mmCIF file of C-alpha atoms and ligand atoms in Angstrom:
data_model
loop_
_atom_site.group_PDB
_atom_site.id
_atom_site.type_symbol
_atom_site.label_atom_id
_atom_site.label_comp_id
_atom_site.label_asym_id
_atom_site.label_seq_id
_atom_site.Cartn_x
_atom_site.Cartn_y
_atom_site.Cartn_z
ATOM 1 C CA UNK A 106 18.326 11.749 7.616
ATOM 2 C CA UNK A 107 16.374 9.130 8.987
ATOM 3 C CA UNK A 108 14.336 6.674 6.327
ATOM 4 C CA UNK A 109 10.703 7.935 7.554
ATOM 5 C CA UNK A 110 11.498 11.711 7.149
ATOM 6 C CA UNK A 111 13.343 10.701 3.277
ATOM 7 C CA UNK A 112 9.892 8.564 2.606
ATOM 8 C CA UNK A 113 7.732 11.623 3.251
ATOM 9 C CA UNK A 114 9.398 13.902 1.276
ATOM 10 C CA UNK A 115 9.546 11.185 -1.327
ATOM 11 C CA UNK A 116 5.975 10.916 -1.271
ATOM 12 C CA UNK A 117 5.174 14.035 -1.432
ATOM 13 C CA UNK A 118 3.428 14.193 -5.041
ATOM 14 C CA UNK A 119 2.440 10.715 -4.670
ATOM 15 C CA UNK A 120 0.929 10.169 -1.619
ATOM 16 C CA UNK A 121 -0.312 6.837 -2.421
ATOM 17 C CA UNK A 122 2.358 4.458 -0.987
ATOM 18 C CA UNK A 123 2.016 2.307 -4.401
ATOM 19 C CA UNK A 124 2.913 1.922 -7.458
ATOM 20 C CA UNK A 125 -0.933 2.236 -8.112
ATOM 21 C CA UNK A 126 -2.478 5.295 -10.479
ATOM 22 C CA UNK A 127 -4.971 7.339 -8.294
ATOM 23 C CA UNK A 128 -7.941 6.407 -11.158
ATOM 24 C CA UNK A 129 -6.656 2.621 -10.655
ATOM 25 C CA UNK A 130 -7.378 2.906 -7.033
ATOM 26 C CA UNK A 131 -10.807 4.675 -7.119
ATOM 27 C CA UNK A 132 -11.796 1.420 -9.496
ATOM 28 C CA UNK A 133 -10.227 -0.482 -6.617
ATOM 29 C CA UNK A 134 -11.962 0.269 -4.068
ATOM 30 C CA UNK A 135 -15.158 0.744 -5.524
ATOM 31 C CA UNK A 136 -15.016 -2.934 -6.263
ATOM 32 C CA UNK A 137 -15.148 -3.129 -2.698
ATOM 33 C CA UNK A 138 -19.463 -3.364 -3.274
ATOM 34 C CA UNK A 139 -21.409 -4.107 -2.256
ATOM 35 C CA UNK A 140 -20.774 -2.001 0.633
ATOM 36 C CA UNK A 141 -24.118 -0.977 2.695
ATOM 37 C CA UNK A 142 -24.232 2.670 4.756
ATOM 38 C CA UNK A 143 -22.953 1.806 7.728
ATOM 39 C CA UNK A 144 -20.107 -0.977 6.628
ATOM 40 C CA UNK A 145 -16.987 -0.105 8.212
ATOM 41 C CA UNK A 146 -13.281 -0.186 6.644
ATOM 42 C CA UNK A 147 -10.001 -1.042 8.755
ATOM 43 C CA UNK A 148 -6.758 -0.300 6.724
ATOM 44 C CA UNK A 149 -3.751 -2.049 7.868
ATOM 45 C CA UNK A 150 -0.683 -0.100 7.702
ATOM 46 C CA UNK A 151 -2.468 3.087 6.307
ATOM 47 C CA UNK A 152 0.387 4.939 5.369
ATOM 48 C CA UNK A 153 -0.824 8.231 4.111
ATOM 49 C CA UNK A 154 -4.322 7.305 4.165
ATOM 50 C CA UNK A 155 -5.162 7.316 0.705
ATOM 51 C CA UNK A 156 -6.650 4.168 0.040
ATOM 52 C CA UNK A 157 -8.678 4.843 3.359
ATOM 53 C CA UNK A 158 -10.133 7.954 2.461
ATOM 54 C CA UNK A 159 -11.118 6.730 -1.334
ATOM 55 C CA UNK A 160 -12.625 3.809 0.115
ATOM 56 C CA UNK A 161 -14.932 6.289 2.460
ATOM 57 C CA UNK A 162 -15.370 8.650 0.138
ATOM 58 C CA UNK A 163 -16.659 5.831 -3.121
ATOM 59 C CA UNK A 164 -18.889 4.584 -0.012
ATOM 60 C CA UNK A 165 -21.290 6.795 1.687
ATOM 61 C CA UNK A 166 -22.144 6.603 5.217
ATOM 62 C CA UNK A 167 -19.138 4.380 5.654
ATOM 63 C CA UNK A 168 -16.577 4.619 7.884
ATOM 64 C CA UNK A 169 -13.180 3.793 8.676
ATOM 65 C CA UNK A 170 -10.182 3.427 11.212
ATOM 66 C CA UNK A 171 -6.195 3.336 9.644
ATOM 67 C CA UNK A 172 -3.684 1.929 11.688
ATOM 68 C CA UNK A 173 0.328 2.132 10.907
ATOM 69 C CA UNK A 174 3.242 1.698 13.637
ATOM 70 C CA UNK A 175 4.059 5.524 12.248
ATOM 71 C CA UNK A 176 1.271 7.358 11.336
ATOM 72 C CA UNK A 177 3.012 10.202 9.139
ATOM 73 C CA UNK A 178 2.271 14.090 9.079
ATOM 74 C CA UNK A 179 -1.105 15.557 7.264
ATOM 75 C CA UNK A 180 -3.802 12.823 7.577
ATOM 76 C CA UNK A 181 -6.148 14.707 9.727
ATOM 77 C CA UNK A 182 -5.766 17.703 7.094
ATOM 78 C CA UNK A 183 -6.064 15.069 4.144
ATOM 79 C CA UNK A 184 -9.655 13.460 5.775
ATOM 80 C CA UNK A 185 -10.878 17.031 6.369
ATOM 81 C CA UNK A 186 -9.946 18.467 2.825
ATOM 82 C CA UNK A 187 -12.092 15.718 1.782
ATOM 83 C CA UNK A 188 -15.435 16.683 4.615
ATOM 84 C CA UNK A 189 -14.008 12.706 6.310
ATOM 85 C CA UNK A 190 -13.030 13.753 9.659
ATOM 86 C CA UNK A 191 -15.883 12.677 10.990
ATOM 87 C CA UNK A 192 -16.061 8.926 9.709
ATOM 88 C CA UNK A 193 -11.982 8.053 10.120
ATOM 89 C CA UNK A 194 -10.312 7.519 13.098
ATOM 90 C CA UNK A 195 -6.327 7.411 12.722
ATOM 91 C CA UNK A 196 -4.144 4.678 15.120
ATOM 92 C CA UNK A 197 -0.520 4.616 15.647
ATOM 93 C CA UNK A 198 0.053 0.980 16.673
ATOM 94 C CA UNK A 199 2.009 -2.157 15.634
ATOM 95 C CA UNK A 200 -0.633 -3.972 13.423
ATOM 96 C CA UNK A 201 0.813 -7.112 13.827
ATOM 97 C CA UNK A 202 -0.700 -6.759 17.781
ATOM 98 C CA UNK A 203 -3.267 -4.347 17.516
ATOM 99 C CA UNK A 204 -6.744 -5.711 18.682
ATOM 100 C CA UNK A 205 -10.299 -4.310 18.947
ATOM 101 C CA UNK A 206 -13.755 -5.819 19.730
ATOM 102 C CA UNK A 207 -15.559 -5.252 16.411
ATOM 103 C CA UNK A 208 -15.447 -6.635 13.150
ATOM 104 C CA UNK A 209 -14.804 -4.711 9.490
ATOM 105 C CA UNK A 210 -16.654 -5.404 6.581
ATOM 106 C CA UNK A 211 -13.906 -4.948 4.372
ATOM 107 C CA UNK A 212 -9.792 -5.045 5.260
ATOM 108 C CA UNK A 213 -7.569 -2.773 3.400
ATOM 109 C CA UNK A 214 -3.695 -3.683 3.630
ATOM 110 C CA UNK A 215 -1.726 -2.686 0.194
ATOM 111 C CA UNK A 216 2.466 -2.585 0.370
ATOM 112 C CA UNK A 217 2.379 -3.409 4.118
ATOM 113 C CA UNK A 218 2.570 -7.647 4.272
ATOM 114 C CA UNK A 219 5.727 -7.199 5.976
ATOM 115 C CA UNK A 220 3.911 -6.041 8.892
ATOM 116 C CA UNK A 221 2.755 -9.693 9.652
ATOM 117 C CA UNK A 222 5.783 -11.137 8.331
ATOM 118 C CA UNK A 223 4.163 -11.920 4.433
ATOM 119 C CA UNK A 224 1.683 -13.177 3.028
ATOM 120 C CA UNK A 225 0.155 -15.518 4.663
ATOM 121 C CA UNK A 226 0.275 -13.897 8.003
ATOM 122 C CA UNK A 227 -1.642 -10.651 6.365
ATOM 123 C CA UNK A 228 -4.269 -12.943 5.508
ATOM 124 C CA UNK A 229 -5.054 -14.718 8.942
ATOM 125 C CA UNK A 230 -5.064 -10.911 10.100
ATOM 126 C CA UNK A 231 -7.122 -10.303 7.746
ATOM 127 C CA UNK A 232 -9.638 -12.726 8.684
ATOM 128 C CA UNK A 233 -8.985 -12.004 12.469
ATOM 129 C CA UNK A 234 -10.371 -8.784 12.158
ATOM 130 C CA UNK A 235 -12.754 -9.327 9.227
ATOM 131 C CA UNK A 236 -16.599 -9.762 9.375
ATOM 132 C CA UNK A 237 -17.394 -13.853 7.614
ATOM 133 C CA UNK A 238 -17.843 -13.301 4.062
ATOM 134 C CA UNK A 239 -16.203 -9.894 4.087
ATOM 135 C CA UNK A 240 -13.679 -8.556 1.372
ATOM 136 C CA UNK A 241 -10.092 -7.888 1.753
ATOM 137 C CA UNK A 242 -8.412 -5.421 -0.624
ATOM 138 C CA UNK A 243 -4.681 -6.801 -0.601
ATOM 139 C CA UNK A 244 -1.723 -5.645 -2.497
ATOM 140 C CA UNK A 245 1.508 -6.944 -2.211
ATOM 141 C CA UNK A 246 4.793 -7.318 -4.561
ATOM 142 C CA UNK A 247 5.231 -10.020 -7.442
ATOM 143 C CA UNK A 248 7.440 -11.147 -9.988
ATOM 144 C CA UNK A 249 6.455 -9.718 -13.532
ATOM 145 C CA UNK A 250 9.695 -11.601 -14.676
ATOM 146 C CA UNK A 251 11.985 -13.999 -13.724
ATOM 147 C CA UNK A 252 14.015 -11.781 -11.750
ATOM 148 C CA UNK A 253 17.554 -11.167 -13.125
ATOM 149 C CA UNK A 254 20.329 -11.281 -10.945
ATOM 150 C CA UNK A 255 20.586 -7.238 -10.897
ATOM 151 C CA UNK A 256 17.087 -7.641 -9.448
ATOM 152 C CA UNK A 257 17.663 -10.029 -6.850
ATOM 153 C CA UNK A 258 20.733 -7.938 -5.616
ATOM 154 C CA UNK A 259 18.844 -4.540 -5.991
ATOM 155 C CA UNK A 260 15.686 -6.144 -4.016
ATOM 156 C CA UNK A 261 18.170 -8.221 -1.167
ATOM 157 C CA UNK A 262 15.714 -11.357 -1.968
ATOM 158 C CA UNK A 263 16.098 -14.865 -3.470
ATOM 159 C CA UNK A 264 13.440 -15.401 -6.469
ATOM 160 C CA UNK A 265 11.234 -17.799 -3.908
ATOM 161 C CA UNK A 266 10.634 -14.618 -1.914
ATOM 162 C CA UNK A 267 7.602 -13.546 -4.255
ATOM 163 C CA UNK A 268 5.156 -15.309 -6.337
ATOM 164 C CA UNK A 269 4.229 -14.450 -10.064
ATOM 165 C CA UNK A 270 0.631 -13.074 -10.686
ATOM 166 C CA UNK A 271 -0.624 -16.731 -10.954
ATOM 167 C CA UNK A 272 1.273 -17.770 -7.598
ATOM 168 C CA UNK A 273 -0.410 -15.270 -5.672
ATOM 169 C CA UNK A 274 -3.822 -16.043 -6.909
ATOM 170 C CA UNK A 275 -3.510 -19.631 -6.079
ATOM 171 C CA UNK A 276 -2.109 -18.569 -2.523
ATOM 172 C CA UNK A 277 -4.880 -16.501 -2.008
ATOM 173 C CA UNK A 278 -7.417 -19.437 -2.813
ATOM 174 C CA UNK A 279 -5.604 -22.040 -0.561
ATOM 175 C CA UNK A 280 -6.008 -19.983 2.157
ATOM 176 C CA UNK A 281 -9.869 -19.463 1.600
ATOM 177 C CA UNK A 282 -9.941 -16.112 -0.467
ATOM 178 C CA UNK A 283 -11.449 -15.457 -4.124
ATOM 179 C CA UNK A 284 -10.450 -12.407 -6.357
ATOM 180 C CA UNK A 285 -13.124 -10.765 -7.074
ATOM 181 C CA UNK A 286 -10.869 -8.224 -9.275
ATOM 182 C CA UNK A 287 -7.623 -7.062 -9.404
ATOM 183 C CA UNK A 288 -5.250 -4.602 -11.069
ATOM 184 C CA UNK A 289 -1.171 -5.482 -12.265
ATOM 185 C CA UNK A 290 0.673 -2.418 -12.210
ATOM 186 C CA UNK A 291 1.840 -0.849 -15.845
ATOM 187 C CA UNK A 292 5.487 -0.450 -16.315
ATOM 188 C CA UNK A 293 3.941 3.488 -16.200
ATOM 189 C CA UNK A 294 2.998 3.575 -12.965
ATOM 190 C CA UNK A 295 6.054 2.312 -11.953
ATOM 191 C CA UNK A 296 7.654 4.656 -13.958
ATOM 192 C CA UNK A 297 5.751 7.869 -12.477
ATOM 193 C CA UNK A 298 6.014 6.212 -9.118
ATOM 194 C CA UNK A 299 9.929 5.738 -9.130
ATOM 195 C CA UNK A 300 10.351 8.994 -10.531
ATOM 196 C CA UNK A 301 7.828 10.845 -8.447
ATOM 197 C CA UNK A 302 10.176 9.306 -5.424
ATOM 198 C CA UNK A 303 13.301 10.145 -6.285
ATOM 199 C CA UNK A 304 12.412 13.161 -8.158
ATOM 200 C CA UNK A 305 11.025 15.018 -4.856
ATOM 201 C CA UNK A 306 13.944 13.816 -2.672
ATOM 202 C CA UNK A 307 15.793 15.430 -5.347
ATOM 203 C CA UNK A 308 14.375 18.576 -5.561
ATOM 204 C CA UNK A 309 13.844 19.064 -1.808
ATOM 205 C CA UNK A 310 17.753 17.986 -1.472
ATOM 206 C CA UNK A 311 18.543 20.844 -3.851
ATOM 207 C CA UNK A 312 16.184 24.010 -3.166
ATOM 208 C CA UNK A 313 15.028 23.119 0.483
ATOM 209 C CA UNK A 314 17.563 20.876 2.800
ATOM 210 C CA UNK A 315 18.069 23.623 5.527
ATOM 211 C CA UNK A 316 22.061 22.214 5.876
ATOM 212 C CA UNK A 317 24.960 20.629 3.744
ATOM 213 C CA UNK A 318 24.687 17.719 5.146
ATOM 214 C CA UNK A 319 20.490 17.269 4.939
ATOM 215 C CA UNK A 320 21.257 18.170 0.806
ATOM 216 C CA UNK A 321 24.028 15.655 0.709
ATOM 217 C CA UNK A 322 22.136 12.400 2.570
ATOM 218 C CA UNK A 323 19.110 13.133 0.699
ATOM 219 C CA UNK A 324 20.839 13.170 -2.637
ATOM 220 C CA UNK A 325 22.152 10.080 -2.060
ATOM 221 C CA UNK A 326 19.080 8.341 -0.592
ATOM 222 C CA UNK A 327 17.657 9.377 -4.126
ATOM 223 C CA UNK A 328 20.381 8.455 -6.497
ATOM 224 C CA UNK A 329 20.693 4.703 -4.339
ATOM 225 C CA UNK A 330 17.039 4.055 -4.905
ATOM 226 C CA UNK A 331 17.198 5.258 -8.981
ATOM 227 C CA UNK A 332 19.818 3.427 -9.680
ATOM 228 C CA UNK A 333 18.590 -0.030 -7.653
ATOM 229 C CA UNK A 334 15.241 0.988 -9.564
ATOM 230 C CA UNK A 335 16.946 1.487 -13.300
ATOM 231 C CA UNK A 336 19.353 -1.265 -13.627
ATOM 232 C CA UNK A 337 17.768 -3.414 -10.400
ATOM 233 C CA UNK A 338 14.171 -4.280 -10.471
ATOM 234 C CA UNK A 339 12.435 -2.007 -13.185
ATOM 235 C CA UNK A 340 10.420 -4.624 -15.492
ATOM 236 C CA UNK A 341 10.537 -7.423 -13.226
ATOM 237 C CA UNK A 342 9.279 -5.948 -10.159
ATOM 238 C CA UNK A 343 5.706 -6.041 -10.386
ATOM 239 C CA UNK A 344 2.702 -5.144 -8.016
ATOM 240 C CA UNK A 345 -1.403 -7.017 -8.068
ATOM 241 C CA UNK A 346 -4.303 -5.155 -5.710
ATOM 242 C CA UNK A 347 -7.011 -7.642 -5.690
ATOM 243 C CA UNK A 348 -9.863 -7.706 -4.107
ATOM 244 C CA UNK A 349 -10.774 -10.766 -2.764
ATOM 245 C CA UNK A 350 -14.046 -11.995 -0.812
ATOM 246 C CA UNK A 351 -13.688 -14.414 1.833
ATOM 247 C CA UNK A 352 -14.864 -17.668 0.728
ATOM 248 C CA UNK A 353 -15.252 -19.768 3.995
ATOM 249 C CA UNK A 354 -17.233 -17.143 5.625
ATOM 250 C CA UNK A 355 -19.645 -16.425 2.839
ATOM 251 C CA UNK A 356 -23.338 -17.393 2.243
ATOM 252 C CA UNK A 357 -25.803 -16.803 -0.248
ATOM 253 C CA UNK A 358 -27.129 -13.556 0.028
ATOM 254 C CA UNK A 359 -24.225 -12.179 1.929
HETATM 255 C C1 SAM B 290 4.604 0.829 1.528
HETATM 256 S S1 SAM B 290 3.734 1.660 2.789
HETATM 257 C C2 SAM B 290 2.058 1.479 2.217
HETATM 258 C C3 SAM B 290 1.132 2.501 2.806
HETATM 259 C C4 SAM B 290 -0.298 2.492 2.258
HETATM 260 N N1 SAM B 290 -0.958 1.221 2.468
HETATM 261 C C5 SAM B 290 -0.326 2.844 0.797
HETATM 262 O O1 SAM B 290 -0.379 1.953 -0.049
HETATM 263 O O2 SAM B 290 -0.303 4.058 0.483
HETATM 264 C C6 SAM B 290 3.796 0.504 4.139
HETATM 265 C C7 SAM B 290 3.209 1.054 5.433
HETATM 266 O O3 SAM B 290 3.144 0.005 6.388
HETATM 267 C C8 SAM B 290 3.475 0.541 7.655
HETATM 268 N N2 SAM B 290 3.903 -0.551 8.524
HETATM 269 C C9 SAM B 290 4.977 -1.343 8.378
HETATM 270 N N3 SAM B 290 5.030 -2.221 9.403
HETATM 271 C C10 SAM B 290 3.968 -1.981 10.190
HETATM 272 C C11 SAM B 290 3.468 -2.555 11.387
HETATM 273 N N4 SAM B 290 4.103 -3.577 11.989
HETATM 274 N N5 SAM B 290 2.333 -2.047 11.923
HETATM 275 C C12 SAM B 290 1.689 -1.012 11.331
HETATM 276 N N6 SAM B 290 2.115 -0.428 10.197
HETATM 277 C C13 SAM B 290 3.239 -0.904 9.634
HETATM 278 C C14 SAM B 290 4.556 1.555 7.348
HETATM 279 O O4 SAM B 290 4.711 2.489 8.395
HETATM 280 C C15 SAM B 290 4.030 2.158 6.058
HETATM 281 O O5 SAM B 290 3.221 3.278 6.304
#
């Protein structure tokens, strides 16, 4: 079973690619404002759309285009359950390379930094493709705690590989960029997230794997990631969305 089919099952009853609650998103990006009719949205590695179509839907008259290297099943049915079709546009491309002629008004790129190789490559992309004095909606991976050994092994990363909440925030403002607000993730939605993941690998491995040998890999993709979760990275493992407003490109009245 490859890793992209096992992710989409695991997502299943939590579409949102996140360890982010879906109320904690719609507060998200409605703190994208102010956003005019007309503003447009570009959402780097989209993933299942989610943050995309929130962002549309908390806006009217905006729209939007989502861009990830694999766009999975179910996002045209998921912008026409919600009456979006019209006002997304869906692109399977490398983001690192993909280009267009326009500018956004706001960038969207949450749980997808390692598309541009971290941090600070997601925000010059960011500004490549963002209007001056535009917002970026960024979420990325911190340290909650000093990770623990367990952690570091669970994770495969050294403890200089991610900031703390206050490291991030002062990497965002070297590089130009002011949080305008921002959410931590609870130890509950990491909860509900890991166990949404593992729990619908789980049940698909034992009521719906069409072989043996689908029931077996999928069982073991689950129990891997719930135990690197339980005694790896639960509690220090954390996750900030901010929303931040490009300072060198902004004016008064903008
Ligand atoms: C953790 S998921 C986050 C998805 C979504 N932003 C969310 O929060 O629900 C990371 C996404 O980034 C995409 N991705 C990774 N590398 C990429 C790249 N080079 N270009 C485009 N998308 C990429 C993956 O396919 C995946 O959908």
């Amino acid at each position: 079973m490859d890793f992209l089919r096992a992710s989409d099952i695991a997502h299943t009853h939590h579409p949102i690619a996140a360890p982010v609650a879906p109320d904690a998103l719609s507060r998200l990006v409605q703190r994208l404002e102010p956003v005019g009719r007309g503003a447009a949205f570009l959402d780097l590695g989209c993933g299942y759309g989610r943050w995309l179509l929130e962002a549309l839907a908390a806006h009217p008259g905006t729209t939007g285009v989502g861009v990830d290297r694999a766009l999975p099943p179910g996002l045209a049915e998921a912008a026409a359950a919600r009456g979006l079709t019209d006002r997304v546009r869906w692109v399977e491309a490398d983001a690192q390379g993909w280009a267009t002629d326009g500018l956004f008004d706001a960038v969207l790129c949450v749980g997808a930094t390692h598309a541009f190789g971290g941090l600070d490559g997601t925000l010059d992309a960011a500004r490549r493709h963002l209007r001056p004095g535009g917002r970026l909606l960024l979420g990325d991976g911190i340290w909650n705690a000093p990770p623990s050994a367990a952690a570091l092994a669970a994770l495969e990363v050294g403890p200089e590989d991610m900031p703390d909440l206050a490291g991030l925030v002062d990497r965002v403002q070297a590089a130009g960029w002011e949080p305008g607000y921002g959410h931590v993730s609870t130890l509950a939605e990491w909860d509900e997230y890991e166990f949404s993941w593992t729990g619908s690998l789980t049940a698909w491995a034992l009521h719906e794997a069409p072989t043996e040998e689908e029931r077996a890999e999928a069982l073991e993709i689950a129990r891997g990631h719930r135990t690197a979760w339980l005694r790896g990275w639960r509690g220090h493992l954390g996750f900030a969305t901010l929303v931040l407003h490009d300072a060198r490109g902004s004016a008064p009245g903008r």
